Amino acid sequence: MNSPLRPAFDWNRLRAFLVTAEEGSLSAAARTLKLTQPTLGRQVAALEQELGVALFERVGRSLSLTRSGLELLEHARAMGEAAGRVSLAASGRVEAVAGEVTVTASDVVSAWLLPPVLERLREAAPGLSLEIVATNSLRDIRRREADIAIRHVEPQDGELIARRMPDMQARLYASRDLIARRGGPPRDAAALSAWPFVGFERSDRFRLALNAQGLSLTPDSFPLVSDNGVVAWHYVRAGLGVGAMIDDVARLAPEVECLLPELPAIPVPVFVVTHRELHTSRRIRIVFDHITAMLGGD
């Protein structure tokens, strides 16, 4: 007899729901799971009956999640990832995972935030071969220019799987040498506006965002610009100007100091994106799980 604290649970039904939610239709989910559409439909219907709620509503030829479905989705994803890790560990297949996986991320993320997860992956799956494409341009996941992408904008392609991670936080930093040469830290935003800045691009977006926080920067405030984030950050650390950097990266550089920490942090959205092969490829799944665990703070 099942205890009321430990109810009977059918993982196949939850998996049917999860894949249907991610694929957007029963037919696409059935192909992914290699089931017939009626079988998959019965599993989803059984889960709805078991929970006593409707999880989907039909919109044209597609399915849309209800509020109850949206609430269940994140829990189902977490359980799916855990089930995948348990299955691999229990069968000893993690060590047997082999093949190539291409990961693309910005140059800053690739240089400073990925090394710890790469070390964990080498220990967990030494047979994997990883190619890291460090670029600030977007690679096309659907055309297999990369298997997994860490992006700072949400992809609009409904055929991709995108996981929203906690936002990173960025602030303004300068080298201790530059601060000393300027006579100490700036007192306020008006004083900081007279300092030289290092830009990551020629766009006005960054300048206008800072001005919205009380600074009064002009294009002349950026005598040095590089579209390479690693190079721009190196210039900041070398004392050539003030620059914005993700806090987790800045903490690795003892030669810099946060300026006006009372200013609101600059949120940096993070999405981990992959294609539908996540459901069938063990090598992509293990890399995806390690990256999302790292970015999620695990």
Short mmCIF file of C-alpha atoms in Angstrom, two decimals:
data_model
loop_
_atom_site.label_atom_id
_atom_site.label_comp_id
_atom_site.label_asym_id
_atom_site.label_seq_id
_atom_site.Cartn_x
_atom_site.Cartn_y
_atom_site.Cartn_z
CA MET A 1 0.00 0.00 0.00
CA ASN A 2 1.33 3.44 -0.92
CA SER A 3 1.87 5.88 1.93
CA PRO A 4 0.07 9.22 1.48
CA LEU A 5 3.46 10.86 1.83
CA ARG A 6 4.93 8.75 -0.98
CA PRO A 7 2.32 8.55 -3.75
CA ALA A 8 2.66 6.25 -6.74
CA PHE A 9 4.30 8.10 -9.61
CA ASP A 10 4.74 7.18 -13.27
CA TRP A 11 7.85 8.82 -14.72
CA ASN A 12 6.82 7.85 -18.27
CA ARG A 13 3.75 10.08 -17.99
CA LEU A 14 5.78 13.03 -16.76
CA ARG A 15 8.35 12.50 -19.52
CA ALA A 16 5.52 12.42 -22.06
CA PHE A 17 4.30 15.76 -20.71
CA LEU A 18 7.81 17.28 -20.68
CA VAL A 19 8.69 16.36 -24.25
CA THR A 20 5.25 17.41 -25.52
CA ALA A 21 5.65 20.79 -23.83
CA GLU A 22 9.09 21.30 -25.34
CA GLU A 23 8.13 20.07 -28.82
CA GLY A 24 4.80 21.90 -28.91
CA SER A 25 2.74 19.06 -30.37
CA LEU A 26 1.93 15.41 -29.76
CA SER A 27 3.14 14.37 -33.20
CA ALA A 28 6.59 15.95 -32.77
CA ALA A 29 6.92 14.58 -29.23
CA ALA A 30 5.91 11.10 -30.40
CA ARG A 31 8.68 11.17 -33.03
CA THR A 32 11.23 12.26 -30.42
CA LEU A 33 10.24 9.53 -27.97
CA LYS A 34 9.73 6.93 -30.73
CA LEU A 35 6.14 6.29 -29.62
CA THR A 36 2.88 6.33 -31.52
CA GLN A 37 0.89 9.51 -31.15
CA PRO A 38 -2.12 7.75 -29.55
CA THR A 39 0.15 6.12 -26.96
CA LEU A 40 1.74 9.45 -26.09
CA GLY A 41 -1.67 11.11 -25.95
CA ARG A 42 -2.91 8.50 -23.50
CA GLN A 43 0.11 9.05 -21.24
CA VAL A 44 -0.48 12.81 -21.14
CA ALA A 45 -4.21 12.33 -20.55
CA ALA A 46 -3.48 9.87 -17.74
CA LEU A 47 -1.18 12.40 -16.06
CA GLU A 48 -3.86 15.08 -16.32
CA GLN A 49 -6.39 12.70 -14.80
CA GLU A 50 -3.99 11.71 -12.02
CA LEU A 51 -3.31 15.36 -11.14
CA GLY A 52 -6.87 16.50 -11.69
CA VAL A 53 -5.87 19.46 -13.89
CA ALA A 54 -5.65 20.31 -17.59
CA LEU A 55 -2.03 20.73 -18.68
CA PHE A 56 -2.55 21.71 -22.32
CA GLU A 57 -5.06 23.56 -24.44
CA ARG A 58 -5.16 23.28 -28.21
CA VAL A 59 -4.32 26.38 -30.26
CA GLY A 60 -4.78 25.58 -33.94
CA ARG A 61 -2.53 22.61 -34.65
CA SER A 62 -0.30 23.26 -31.69
CA LEU A 63 -0.63 22.78 -27.96
CA SER A 64 -0.32 25.59 -25.45
CA LEU A 65 0.44 25.07 -21.77
CA THR A 66 -2.21 26.03 -19.27
CA ARG A 67 -1.26 27.81 -16.06
CA SER A 68 -1.10 24.43 -14.31
CA GLY A 69 1.07 23.11 -17.13
CA LEU A 70 3.49 26.03 -16.82
CA GLU A 71 3.77 25.45 -13.07
CA LEU A 72 4.54 21.77 -13.62
CA LEU A 73 7.02 22.35 -16.46
CA GLU A 74 9.99 23.57 -14.43
CA HIS A 75 9.57 20.74 -11.91
CA ALA A 76 9.38 18.24 -14.76
CA ARG A 77 12.55 19.64 -16.31
CA ALA A 78 14.43 19.36 -13.02
CA MET A 79 13.25 15.78 -12.58
CA GLY A 80 14.19 14.95 -16.15
CA GLU A 81 17.72 16.22 -15.68
CA ALA A 82 18.06 14.36 -12.40
CA ALA A 83 16.70 11.16 -13.93
CA GLY A 84 19.19 11.43 -16.76
CA ARG A 85 22.11 11.85 -14.38
CA VAL A 86 20.94 8.97 -12.18
CA SER A 87 20.51 6.71 -15.18
CA LEU A 88 23.97 7.45 -16.50
CA ALA A 89 25.63 7.07 -13.12
CA ALA A 90 23.80 3.86 -12.24
CA SER A 91 24.70 2.18 -15.50
CA GLY A 92 28.28 3.41 -15.51
CA ARG A 93 27.70 4.99 -18.90
CA VAL A 94 29.01 8.45 -18.05
CA GLU A 95 32.57 7.27 -18.44
CA ALA A 96 31.57 5.58 -21.70
CA VAL A 97 30.13 8.74 -23.26
CA ALA A 98 32.36 9.73 -26.16
CA GLY A 99 32.29 12.00 -29.17
CA GLU A 100 32.52 15.69 -29.96
CA VAL A 101 30.38 18.51 -28.59
CA THR A 102 30.72 22.11 -29.76
CA VAL A 103 29.90 24.85 -27.25
CA THR A 104 29.76 28.51 -28.20
CA ALA A 105 29.80 31.37 -25.72
CA SER A 106 31.02 34.93 -25.49
CA ASP A 107 34.76 35.40 -25.20
CA VAL A 108 34.43 36.54 -21.57
CA VAL A 109 32.30 33.55 -20.53
CA SER A 110 34.56 31.16 -22.44
CA ALA A 111 37.75 32.53 -20.88
CA TRP A 112 36.71 32.93 -17.24
CA LEU A 113 33.49 31.10 -16.44
CA LEU A 114 33.70 27.88 -18.47
CA PRO A 115 37.01 26.46 -17.12
CA PRO A 116 35.47 25.03 -13.90
CA VAL A 117 32.71 23.21 -15.81
CA LEU A 118 35.23 21.91 -18.35
CA GLU A 119 37.28 20.46 -15.50
CA ARG A 120 34.19 18.72 -14.08
CA LEU A 121 33.30 17.35 -17.51
CA ARG A 122 36.80 15.97 -18.00
CA GLU A 123 36.45 14.07 -14.73
CA ALA A 124 32.86 12.88 -15.41
CA ALA A 125 33.23 11.96 -19.09
CA PRO A 126 36.87 11.75 -20.15
CA GLY A 127 35.85 10.35 -23.55
CA LEU A 128 34.25 13.63 -24.61
CA SER A 129 36.02 15.98 -27.00
CA LEU A 130 34.91 19.59 -26.57
CA GLU A 131 35.33 22.45 -29.01
CA ILE A 132 34.78 25.89 -27.49
CA VAL A 133 33.86 28.59 -30.00
CA ALA A 134 34.54 31.87 -28.20
CA THR A 135 32.65 34.54 -30.10
CA ASN A 136 30.29 37.42 -29.42
CA SER A 137 28.32 36.70 -32.59
CA LEU A 138 25.39 34.28 -32.53
CA ARG A 139 26.06 30.84 -33.94
CA ASP A 140 23.20 29.01 -35.68
CA ILE A 141 22.26 26.02 -33.53
CA ARG A 142 19.73 24.65 -36.01
CA ARG A 143 22.38 24.45 -38.75
CA ARG A 144 24.70 22.67 -36.30
CA GLU A 145 27.28 25.46 -36.16
CA ALA A 146 27.27 24.55 -32.46
CA ASP A 147 25.56 21.96 -30.28
CA ILE A 148 25.12 24.20 -27.22
CA ALA A 149 25.19 27.98 -26.95
CA ILE A 150 25.38 30.28 -23.95
CA ARG A 151 23.64 33.45 -25.05
CA HIS A 152 22.66 36.76 -23.51
CA VAL A 153 19.56 37.21 -25.68
CA GLU A 154 16.57 34.89 -25.79
CA PRO A 155 16.39 32.88 -29.05
CA GLN A 156 13.19 33.33 -31.02
CA ASP A 157 13.37 29.99 -32.84
CA GLY A 158 10.67 27.76 -31.39
CA GLU A 159 12.51 24.67 -32.65
CA LEU A 160 15.31 25.17 -30.13
CA ILE A 161 15.40 24.28 -26.44
CA ALA A 162 16.32 27.34 -24.37
CA ARG A 163 16.83 27.29 -20.62
CA ARG A 164 16.70 30.66 -18.83
CA MET A 165 19.34 30.83 -16.13
CA PRO A 166 19.65 33.34 -13.27
CA ASP A 167 20.81 36.72 -14.53
CA MET A 168 24.46 37.56 -14.06
CA GLN A 169 25.20 40.92 -12.44
CA ALA A 170 27.68 43.42 -13.87
CA ARG A 171 29.09 46.60 -12.32
CA LEU A 172 31.65 49.28 -13.13
CA TYR A 173 35.29 48.53 -12.33
CA ALA A 174 38.64 50.26 -12.62
CA SER A 175 42.17 49.26 -11.77
CA ARG A 176 43.56 50.32 -8.41
CA ASP A 177 46.36 52.04 -10.34
CA LEU A 178 43.90 54.20 -12.29
CA ILE A 179 42.01 55.00 -9.07
CA ALA A 180 45.25 56.15 -7.43
CA ARG A 181 46.16 58.28 -10.43
CA ARG A 182 42.72 59.94 -10.30
CA GLY A 183 43.19 60.82 -6.63
CA GLY A 184 40.95 58.13 -5.20
CA PRO A 185 37.52 56.63 -5.97
CA PRO A 186 34.90 58.96 -7.50
CA ARG A 187 32.47 60.48 -4.99
CA ASP A 188 29.41 60.23 -7.20
CA ALA A 189 28.15 59.66 -10.73
CA ALA A 190 28.98 63.21 -11.78
CA ALA A 191 32.62 62.78 -10.75
CA LEU A 192 32.87 59.38 -12.45
CA SER A 193 31.57 60.89 -15.69
CA ALA A 194 34.88 62.73 -16.07
CA TRP A 195 36.86 59.47 -16.10
CA PRO A 196 37.87 57.67 -19.33
CA PHE A 197 35.88 54.54 -20.19
CA VAL A 198 36.67 51.41 -22.17
CA GLY A 199 33.84 50.41 -24.49
CA PHE A 200 32.96 46.89 -25.66
CA GLU A 201 31.29 48.16 -28.83
CA ARG A 202 30.58 51.34 -30.77
CA SER A 203 26.87 51.12 -29.96
CA ASP A 204 25.33 53.81 -27.75
CA ARG A 205 23.37 51.24 -25.72
CA PHE A 206 25.92 50.90 -22.94
CA ARG A 207 26.49 54.66 -22.67
CA LEU A 208 22.77 55.44 -22.53
CA ALA A 209 22.19 52.72 -19.93
CA LEU A 210 24.84 54.29 -17.69
CA ASN A 211 23.43 57.77 -18.24
CA ALA A 212 20.06 56.46 -17.09
CA GLN A 213 21.77 55.73 -13.75
CA GLY A 214 22.92 59.32 -13.32
CA LEU A 215 26.14 59.50 -15.33
CA SER A 216 26.56 62.02 -18.14
CA LEU A 217 28.76 60.23 -20.66
CA THR A 218 29.30 61.31 -24.26
CA PRO A 219 30.93 59.39 -27.13
CA ASP A 220 34.16 61.17 -26.19
CA SER A 221 34.02 59.40 -22.80
CA PHE A 222 35.11 56.22 -24.63
CA PRO A 223 38.57 56.91 -26.09
CA LEU A 224 39.19 53.16 -26.26
CA VAL A 225 36.80 50.56 -27.71
CA SER A 226 37.23 46.87 -28.51
CA ASP A 227 34.56 44.43 -29.63
CA ASN A 228 36.62 41.66 -28.00
CA GLY A 229 35.50 41.41 -24.39
CA VAL A 230 38.70 39.73 -23.20
CA VAL A 231 40.82 42.50 -24.74
CA ALA A 232 38.58 45.28 -23.38
CA TRP A 233 38.71 43.79 -19.88
CA HIS A 234 42.50 43.50 -20.14
CA TYR A 235 42.62 47.24 -20.91
CA VAL A 236 40.50 47.97 -17.83
CA ARG A 237 42.80 45.86 -15.67
CA ALA A 238 45.79 47.68 -17.20
CA GLY A 239 44.43 51.02 -16.00
CA LEU A 240 43.35 52.44 -19.37
CA GLY A 241 39.78 53.22 -18.34
CA VAL A 242 36.61 52.25 -16.52
CA GLY A 243 34.70 49.24 -17.78
CA ALA A 244 31.72 47.07 -16.95
CA MET A 245 32.26 43.43 -16.05
CA ILE A 246 30.29 40.52 -14.65
CA ASP A 247 30.90 40.37 -10.90
CA ASP A 248 31.93 36.69 -11.01
CA VAL A 249 34.69 37.57 -13.49
CA ALA A 250 35.77 40.76 -11.73
CA ARG A 251 36.27 38.84 -8.47
CA LEU A 252 39.06 36.92 -10.22
CA ALA A 253 41.03 40.14 -10.75
CA PRO A 254 42.39 41.52 -7.45
CA GLU A 255 43.89 44.51 -9.27
CA VAL A 256 40.47 46.06 -9.91
CA GLU A 257 37.94 47.73 -7.62
CA CYS A 258 34.20 48.30 -7.99
CA LEU A 259 33.30 51.95 -8.50
CA LEU A 260 30.11 53.41 -7.01
CA PRO A 261 28.85 50.01 -5.78
CA GLU A 262 25.65 51.72 -4.65
CA LEU A 263 24.56 52.04 -8.30
CA PRO A 264 22.10 49.35 -9.43
CA ALA A 265 23.82 46.33 -10.94
CA ILE A 266 23.52 45.84 -14.69
CA PRO A 267 21.56 42.60 -15.28
CA VAL A 268 23.02 40.26 -17.89
CA PRO A 269 20.44 37.69 -19.08
CA VAL A 270 21.73 34.14 -19.67
CA PHE A 271 20.16 31.43 -21.83
CA VAL A 272 21.59 27.97 -22.49
CA VAL A 273 20.36 26.86 -25.89
CA THR A 274 20.53 23.57 -27.76
CA HIS A 275 18.65 21.62 -30.41
CA ARG A 276 16.18 18.77 -30.02
CA GLU A 277 18.98 16.20 -30.05
CA LEU A 278 19.19 16.90 -26.32
CA HIS A 279 16.51 14.22 -25.90
CA THR A 280 18.50 11.50 -27.68
CA SER A 281 22.21 12.36 -27.42
CA ARG A 282 23.94 11.36 -24.19
CA ARG A 283 27.01 13.44 -24.94
CA ILE A 284 24.98 16.62 -25.49
CA ARG A 285 22.83 15.92 -22.44
CA ILE A 286 25.77 15.56 -20.06
CA VAL A 287 27.43 18.77 -21.30
CA PHE A 288 24.12 20.65 -21.16
CA ASP A 289 23.46 19.42 -17.61
CA HIS A 290 26.92 20.42 -16.39
CA ILE A 291 26.67 23.92 -17.91
CA THR A 292 23.19 24.59 -16.52
CA ALA A 293 24.27 23.30 -13.09
CA MET A 294 27.25 25.68 -13.10
CA LEU A 295 25.27 28.70 -14.23
CA GLY A 296 22.52 27.83 -11.80
CA GLY A 297 24.95 27.96 -8.89
CA ASP A 298 25.11 24.20 -8.19
#
